[in-house]
Short mmCIF file of C-alpha atoms in Angstrom, two decimals:
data_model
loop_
_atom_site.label_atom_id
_atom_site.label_comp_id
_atom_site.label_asym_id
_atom_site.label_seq_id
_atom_site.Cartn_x
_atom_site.Cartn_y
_atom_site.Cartn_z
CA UNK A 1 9.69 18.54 18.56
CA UNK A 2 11.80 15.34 19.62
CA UNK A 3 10.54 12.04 17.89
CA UNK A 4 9.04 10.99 21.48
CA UNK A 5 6.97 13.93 21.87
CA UNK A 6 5.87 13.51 18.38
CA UNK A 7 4.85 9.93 19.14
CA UNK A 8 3.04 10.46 22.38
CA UNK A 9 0.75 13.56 20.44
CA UNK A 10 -0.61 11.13 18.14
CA UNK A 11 -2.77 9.20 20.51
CA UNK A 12 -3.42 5.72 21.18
CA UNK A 13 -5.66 5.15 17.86
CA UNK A 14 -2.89 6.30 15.69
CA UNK A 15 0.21 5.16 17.20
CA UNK A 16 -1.71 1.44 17.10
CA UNK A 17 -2.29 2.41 13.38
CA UNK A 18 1.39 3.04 12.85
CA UNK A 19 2.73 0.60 14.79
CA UNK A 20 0.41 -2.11 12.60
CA UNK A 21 1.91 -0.46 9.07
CA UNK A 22 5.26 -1.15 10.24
CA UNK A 23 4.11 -4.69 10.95
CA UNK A 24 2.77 -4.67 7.62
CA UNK A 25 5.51 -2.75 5.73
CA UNK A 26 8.01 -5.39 7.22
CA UNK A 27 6.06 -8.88 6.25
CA UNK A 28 4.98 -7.74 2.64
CA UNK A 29 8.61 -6.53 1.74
CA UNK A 30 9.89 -9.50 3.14
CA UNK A 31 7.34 -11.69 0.82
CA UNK A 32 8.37 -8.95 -2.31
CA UNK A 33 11.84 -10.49 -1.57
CA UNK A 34 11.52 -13.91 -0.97
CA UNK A 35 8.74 -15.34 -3.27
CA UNK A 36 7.66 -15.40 -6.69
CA UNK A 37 5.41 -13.00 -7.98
CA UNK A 38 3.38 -15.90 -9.29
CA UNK A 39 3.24 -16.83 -5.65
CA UNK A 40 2.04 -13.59 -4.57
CA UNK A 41 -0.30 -12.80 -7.48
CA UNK A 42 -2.54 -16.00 -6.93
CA UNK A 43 -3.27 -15.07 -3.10
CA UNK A 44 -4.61 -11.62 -4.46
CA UNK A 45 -7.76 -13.44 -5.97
CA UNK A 46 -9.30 -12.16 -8.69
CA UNK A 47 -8.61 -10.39 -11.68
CA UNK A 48 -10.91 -7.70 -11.50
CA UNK A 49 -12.35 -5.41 -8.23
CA UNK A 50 -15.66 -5.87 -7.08
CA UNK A 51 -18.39 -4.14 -7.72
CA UNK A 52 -19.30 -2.18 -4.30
CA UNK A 53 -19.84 1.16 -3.16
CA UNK A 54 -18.01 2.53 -0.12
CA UNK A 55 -19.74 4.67 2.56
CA UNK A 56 -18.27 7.86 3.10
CA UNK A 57 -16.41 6.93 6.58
CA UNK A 58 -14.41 4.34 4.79
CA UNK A 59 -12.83 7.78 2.36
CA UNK A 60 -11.19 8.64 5.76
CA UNK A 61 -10.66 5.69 7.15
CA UNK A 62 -8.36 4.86 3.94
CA UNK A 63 -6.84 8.74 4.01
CA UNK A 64 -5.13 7.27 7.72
CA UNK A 65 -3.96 4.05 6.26
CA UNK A 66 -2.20 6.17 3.06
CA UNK A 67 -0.85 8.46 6.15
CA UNK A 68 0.32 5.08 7.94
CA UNK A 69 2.22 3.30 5.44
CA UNK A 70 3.89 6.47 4.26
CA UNK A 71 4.89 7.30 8.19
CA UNK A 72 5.97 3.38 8.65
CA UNK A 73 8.08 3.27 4.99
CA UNK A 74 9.80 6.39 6.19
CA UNK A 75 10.98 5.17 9.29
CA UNK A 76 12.55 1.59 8.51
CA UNK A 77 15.81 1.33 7.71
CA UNK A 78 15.69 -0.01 3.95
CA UNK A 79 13.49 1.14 0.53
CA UNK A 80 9.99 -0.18 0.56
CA UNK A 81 9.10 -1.32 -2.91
CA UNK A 82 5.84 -0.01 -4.43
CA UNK A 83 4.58 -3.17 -4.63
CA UNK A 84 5.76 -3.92 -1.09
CA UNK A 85 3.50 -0.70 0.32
CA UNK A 86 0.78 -1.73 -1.96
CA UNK A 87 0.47 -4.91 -0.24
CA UNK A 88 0.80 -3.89 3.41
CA UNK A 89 -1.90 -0.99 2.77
CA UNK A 90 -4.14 -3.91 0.90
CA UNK A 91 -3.80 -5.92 4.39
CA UNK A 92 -4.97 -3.15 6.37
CA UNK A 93 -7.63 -1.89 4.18
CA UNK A 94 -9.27 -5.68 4.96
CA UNK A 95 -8.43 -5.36 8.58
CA UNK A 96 -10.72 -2.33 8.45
CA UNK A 97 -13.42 -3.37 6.21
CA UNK A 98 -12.51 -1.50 3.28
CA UNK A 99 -12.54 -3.58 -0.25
CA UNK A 100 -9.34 -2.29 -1.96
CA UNK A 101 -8.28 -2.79 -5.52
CA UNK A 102 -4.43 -3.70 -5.96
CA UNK A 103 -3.57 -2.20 -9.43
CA UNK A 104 -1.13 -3.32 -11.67
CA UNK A 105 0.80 -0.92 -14.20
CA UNK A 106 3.77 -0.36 -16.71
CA UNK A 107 5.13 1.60 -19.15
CA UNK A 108 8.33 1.78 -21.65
CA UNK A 109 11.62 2.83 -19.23
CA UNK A 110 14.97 3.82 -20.59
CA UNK A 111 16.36 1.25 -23.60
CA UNK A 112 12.97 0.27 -24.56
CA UNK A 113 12.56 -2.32 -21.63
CA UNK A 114 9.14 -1.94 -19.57
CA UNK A 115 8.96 -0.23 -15.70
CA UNK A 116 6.71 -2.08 -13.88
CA UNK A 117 4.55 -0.16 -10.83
CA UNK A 118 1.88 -1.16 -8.36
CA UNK A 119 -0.79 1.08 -6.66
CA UNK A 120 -3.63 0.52 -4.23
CA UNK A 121 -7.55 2.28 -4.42
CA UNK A 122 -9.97 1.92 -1.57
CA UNK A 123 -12.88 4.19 -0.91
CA UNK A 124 -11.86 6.30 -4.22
CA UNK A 125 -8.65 7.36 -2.36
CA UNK A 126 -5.45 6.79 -4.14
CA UNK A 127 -3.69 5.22 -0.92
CA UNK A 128 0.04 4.15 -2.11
CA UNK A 129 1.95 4.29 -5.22
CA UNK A 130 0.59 7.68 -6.20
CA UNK A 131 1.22 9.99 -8.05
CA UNK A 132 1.35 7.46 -10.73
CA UNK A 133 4.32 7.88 -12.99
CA UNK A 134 3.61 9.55 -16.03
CA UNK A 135 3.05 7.01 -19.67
CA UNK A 136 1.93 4.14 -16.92
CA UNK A 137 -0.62 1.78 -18.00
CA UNK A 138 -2.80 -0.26 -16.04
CA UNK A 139 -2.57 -3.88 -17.11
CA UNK A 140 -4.59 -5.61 -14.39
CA UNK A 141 -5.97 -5.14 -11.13
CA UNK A 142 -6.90 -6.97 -8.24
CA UNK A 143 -10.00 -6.82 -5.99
CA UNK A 144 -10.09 -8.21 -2.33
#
């Protein structure tokens, strides 16, 4: 099937979807580049996610933003960092009314000096950065 055949059977719903991850995709790696994590880190808010339980709709809703972001990050023509995905998947999670958590990990690479990973929660779904690498520990999170 030829990529505009493939486009035209996802419908208007998810083609909008897609077309909003790329948006995303683009403006968050463009921050991981450009700022400071410091900078980024203290729009995130707080240190720890809020208490709140999702309805069940918001599960699936957060299943098509994982399938979004992965789609988008495949189809641009350079690497989307992890923390890069996590924050364009964090933007739409808002846009939809889901309250995602923005975790914060790392664990001992090669020579002794420490990997650093980020991956985003909403609804109980693991929606980028999974599956986690193995030894990685979470050392902070943030909520929306």
């Amino acid at each position: 099937m030829s990529a505009m055949a493939r486009w035209r059977a996802l419908g208007p719903v998810r083609r909008a979807l897609l077309l909003r991850a790329l948006a995303a995709l683009c403006a968050a790696s463009a921050e991981v580049r450009l700022r400071p994590f410091a900078r980024i880190a203290a729009r995130l808010g707080t240190m720890e996610p809020p208490p709140r339980p999702d309805p069940a709709g918001d599960a699936a809703r957060a299943r098509q933003i994982r399938w979004a972001v992965d789609a988008a990050a495949r189809r641009l023509p350079f690497e989307c960092a992890c923390l890069a995905r996590a924050l364009a998947a964090r933007a739409l999670c808002r846009a939809h009314g889901l309250a995602p958590v923005l975790h914060m990990g790392a664990e001992r690479g090669q020579q002794g000096r420490p990997e650093t990973h980020a991956w985003l929660t909403a609804a109980g779904v693991g929606v980028t950065g999974y599956p986690l690498p193995p030894g990685m520990v979470e050392i902070g999170c943030f909520g929306s």
